[in-house]
CSV table of C-alpha atoms in Angstrom, one decimal:
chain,number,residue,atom,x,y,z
G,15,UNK,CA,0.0,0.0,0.0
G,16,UNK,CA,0.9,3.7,-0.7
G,17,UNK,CA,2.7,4.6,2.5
G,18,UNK,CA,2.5,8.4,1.9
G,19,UNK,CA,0.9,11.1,3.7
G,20,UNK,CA,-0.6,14.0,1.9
G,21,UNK,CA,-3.0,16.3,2.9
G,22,UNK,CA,-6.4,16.4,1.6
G,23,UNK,CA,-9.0,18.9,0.2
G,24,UNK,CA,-10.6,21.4,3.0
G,25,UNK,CA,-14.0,20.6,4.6
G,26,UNK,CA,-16.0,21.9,6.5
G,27,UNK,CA,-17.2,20.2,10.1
G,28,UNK,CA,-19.7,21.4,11.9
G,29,UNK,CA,-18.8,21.1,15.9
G,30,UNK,CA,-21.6,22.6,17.4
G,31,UNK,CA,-25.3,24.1,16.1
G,32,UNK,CA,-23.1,27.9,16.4
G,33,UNK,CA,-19.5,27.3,15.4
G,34,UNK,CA,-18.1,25.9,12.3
G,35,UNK,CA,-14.8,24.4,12.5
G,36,UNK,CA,-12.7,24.6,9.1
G,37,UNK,CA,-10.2,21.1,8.8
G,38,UNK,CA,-7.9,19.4,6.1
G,39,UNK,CA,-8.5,16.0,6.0
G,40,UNK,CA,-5.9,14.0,5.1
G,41,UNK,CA,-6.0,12.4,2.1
G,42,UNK,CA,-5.7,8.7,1.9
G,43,UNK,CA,-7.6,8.3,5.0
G,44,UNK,CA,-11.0,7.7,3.3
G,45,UNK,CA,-12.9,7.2,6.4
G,46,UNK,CA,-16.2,10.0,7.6
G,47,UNK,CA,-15.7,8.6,11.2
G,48,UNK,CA,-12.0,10.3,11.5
G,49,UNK,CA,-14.4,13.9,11.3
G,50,UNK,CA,-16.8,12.4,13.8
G,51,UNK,CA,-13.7,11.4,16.5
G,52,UNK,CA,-12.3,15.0,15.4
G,53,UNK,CA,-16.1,16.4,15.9
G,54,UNK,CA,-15.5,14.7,19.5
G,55,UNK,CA,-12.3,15.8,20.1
G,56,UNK,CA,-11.9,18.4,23.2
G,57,UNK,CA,-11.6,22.2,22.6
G,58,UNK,CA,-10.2,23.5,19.4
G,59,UNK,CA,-8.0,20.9,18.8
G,60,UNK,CA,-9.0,19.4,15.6
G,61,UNK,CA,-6.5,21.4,13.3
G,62,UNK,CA,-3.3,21.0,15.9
G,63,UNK,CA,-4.4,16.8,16.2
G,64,UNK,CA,-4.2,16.9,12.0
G,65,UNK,CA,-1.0,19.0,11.9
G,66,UNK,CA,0.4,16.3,13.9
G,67,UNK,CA,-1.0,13.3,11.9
G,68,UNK,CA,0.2,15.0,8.7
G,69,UNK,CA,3.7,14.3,10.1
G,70,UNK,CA,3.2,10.6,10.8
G,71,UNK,CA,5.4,9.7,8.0
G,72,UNK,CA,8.6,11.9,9.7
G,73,UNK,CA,11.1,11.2,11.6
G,74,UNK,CA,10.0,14.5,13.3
G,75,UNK,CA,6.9,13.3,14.4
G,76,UNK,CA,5.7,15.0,17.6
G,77,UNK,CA,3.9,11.9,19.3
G,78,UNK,CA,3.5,14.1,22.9
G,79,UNK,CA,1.9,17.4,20.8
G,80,UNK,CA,-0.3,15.0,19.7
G,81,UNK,CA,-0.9,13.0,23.3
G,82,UNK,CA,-1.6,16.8,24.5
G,83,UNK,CA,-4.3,17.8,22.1
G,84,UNK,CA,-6.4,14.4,22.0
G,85,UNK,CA,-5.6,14.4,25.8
G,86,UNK,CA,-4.1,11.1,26.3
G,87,UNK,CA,-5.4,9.5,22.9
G,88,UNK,CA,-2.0,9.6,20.7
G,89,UNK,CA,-2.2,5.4,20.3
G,90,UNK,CA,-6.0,5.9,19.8
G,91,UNK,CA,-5.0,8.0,16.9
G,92,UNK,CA,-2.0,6.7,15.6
G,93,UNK,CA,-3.3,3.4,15.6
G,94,UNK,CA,-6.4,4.6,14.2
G,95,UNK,CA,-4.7,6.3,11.5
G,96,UNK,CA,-2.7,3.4,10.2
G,97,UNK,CA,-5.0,0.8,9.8
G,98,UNK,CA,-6.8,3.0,7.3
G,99,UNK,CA,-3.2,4.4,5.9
G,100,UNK,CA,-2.4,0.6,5.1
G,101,UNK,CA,-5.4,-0.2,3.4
G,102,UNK,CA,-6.0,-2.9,6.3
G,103,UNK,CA,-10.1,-1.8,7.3
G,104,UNK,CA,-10.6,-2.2,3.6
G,105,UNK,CA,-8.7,-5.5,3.1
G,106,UNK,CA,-9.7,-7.3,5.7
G,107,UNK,CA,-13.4,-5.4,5.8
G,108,UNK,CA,-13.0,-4.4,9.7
G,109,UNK,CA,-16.2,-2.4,10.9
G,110,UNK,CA,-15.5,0.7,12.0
G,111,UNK,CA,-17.0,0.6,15.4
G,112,UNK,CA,-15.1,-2.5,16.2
G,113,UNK,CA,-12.0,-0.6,15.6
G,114,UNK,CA,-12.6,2.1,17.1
G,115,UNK,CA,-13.3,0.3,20.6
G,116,UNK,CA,-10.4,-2.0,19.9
G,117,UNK,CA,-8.5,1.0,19.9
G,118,UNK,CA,-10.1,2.3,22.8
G,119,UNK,CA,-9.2,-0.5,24.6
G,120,UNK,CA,-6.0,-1.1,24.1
G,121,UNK,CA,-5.1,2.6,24.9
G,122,UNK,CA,-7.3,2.0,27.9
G,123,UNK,CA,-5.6,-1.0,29.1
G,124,UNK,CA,-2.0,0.9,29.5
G,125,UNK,CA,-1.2,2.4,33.4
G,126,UNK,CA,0.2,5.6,34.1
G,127,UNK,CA,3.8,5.0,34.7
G,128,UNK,CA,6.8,6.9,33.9
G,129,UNK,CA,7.7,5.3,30.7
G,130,UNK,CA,6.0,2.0,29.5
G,131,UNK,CA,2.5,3.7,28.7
G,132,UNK,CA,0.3,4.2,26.1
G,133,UNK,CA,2.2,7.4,25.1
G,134,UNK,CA,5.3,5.2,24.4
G,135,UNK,CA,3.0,2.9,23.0
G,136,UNK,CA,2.1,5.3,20.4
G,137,UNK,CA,5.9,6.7,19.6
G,138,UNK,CA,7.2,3.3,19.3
G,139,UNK,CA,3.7,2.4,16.6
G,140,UNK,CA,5.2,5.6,14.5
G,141,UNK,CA,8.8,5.1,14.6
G,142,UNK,CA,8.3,1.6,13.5
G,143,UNK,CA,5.9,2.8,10.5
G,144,UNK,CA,8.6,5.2,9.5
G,145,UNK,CA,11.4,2.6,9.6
G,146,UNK,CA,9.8,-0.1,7.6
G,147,UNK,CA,7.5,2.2,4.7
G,148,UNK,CA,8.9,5.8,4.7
G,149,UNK,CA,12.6,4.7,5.9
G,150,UNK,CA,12.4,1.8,3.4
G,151,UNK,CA,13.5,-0.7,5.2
G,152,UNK,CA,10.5,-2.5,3.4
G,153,UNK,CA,12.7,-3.0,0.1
């Protein structure tokens, strides 16, 4: 699968009845539930969550920036994120609510701890995507 991250087109999400939100989707995440979880997401943090996902294919990727603005959901997302970036919920036809509270509970079922949590969790997830498809360690 194309292992590439480019943003999409602009839509627009409504987030409440009085206050329109505008986002950038990105683009080979083909999936309306991603602007219901960001419809969810707390405050004003839908454009700072996608400015983090568009750098999920960099080395640079800021994986605490992006446990700050989901509040403690950066494996929620990242997880999230790659299954549809790999063409996997497609594949293997995964319902979307299944995977979305297999997520859940996998990010649920990490303790607070100084280092092996779900934060970690989430940094090692990226770094090992970059390696392998971006890296190209794949060839």
């Amino acid at each position: 699968q194309d292992a590439t991250f480019v943003p999409a087109k602009e839509t627009k999400s409504t987030v409440s009845a009085t206050m329109t939100m505008r986002t950038t989707l990105p683009k080979n995440i083909k999936d309306p539930n991603l602007q219901q979880m960001l419809d969810a997401a707390p405050d004003d943090s839908h454009s700072e969550i996608l400015t983090c996902l568009e750098k999920i294919d960099d080395w640079d990727f800021d994986v605490f920036a992006l446990q700050e603005h989901t509040k403690g959901g950066s494996l929620f997302m990242v997880s999230y994120c790659l299954f549809f970036k790999y063409g996997l919920v497609q594949h293997f036809n995964i319902d979307t609510n299944v995977l979305i509270n297999w997520c859940a509970a996998i990010e649920s079922g990490y303790h607070e701890n100084q280092y092996h949590n779900s934060t970690h969790a989430a940094d090692v997830t990226q770094i090992l995507h970059y390696i392998l498809f971006p890296g190209g360690m794949h060839n």
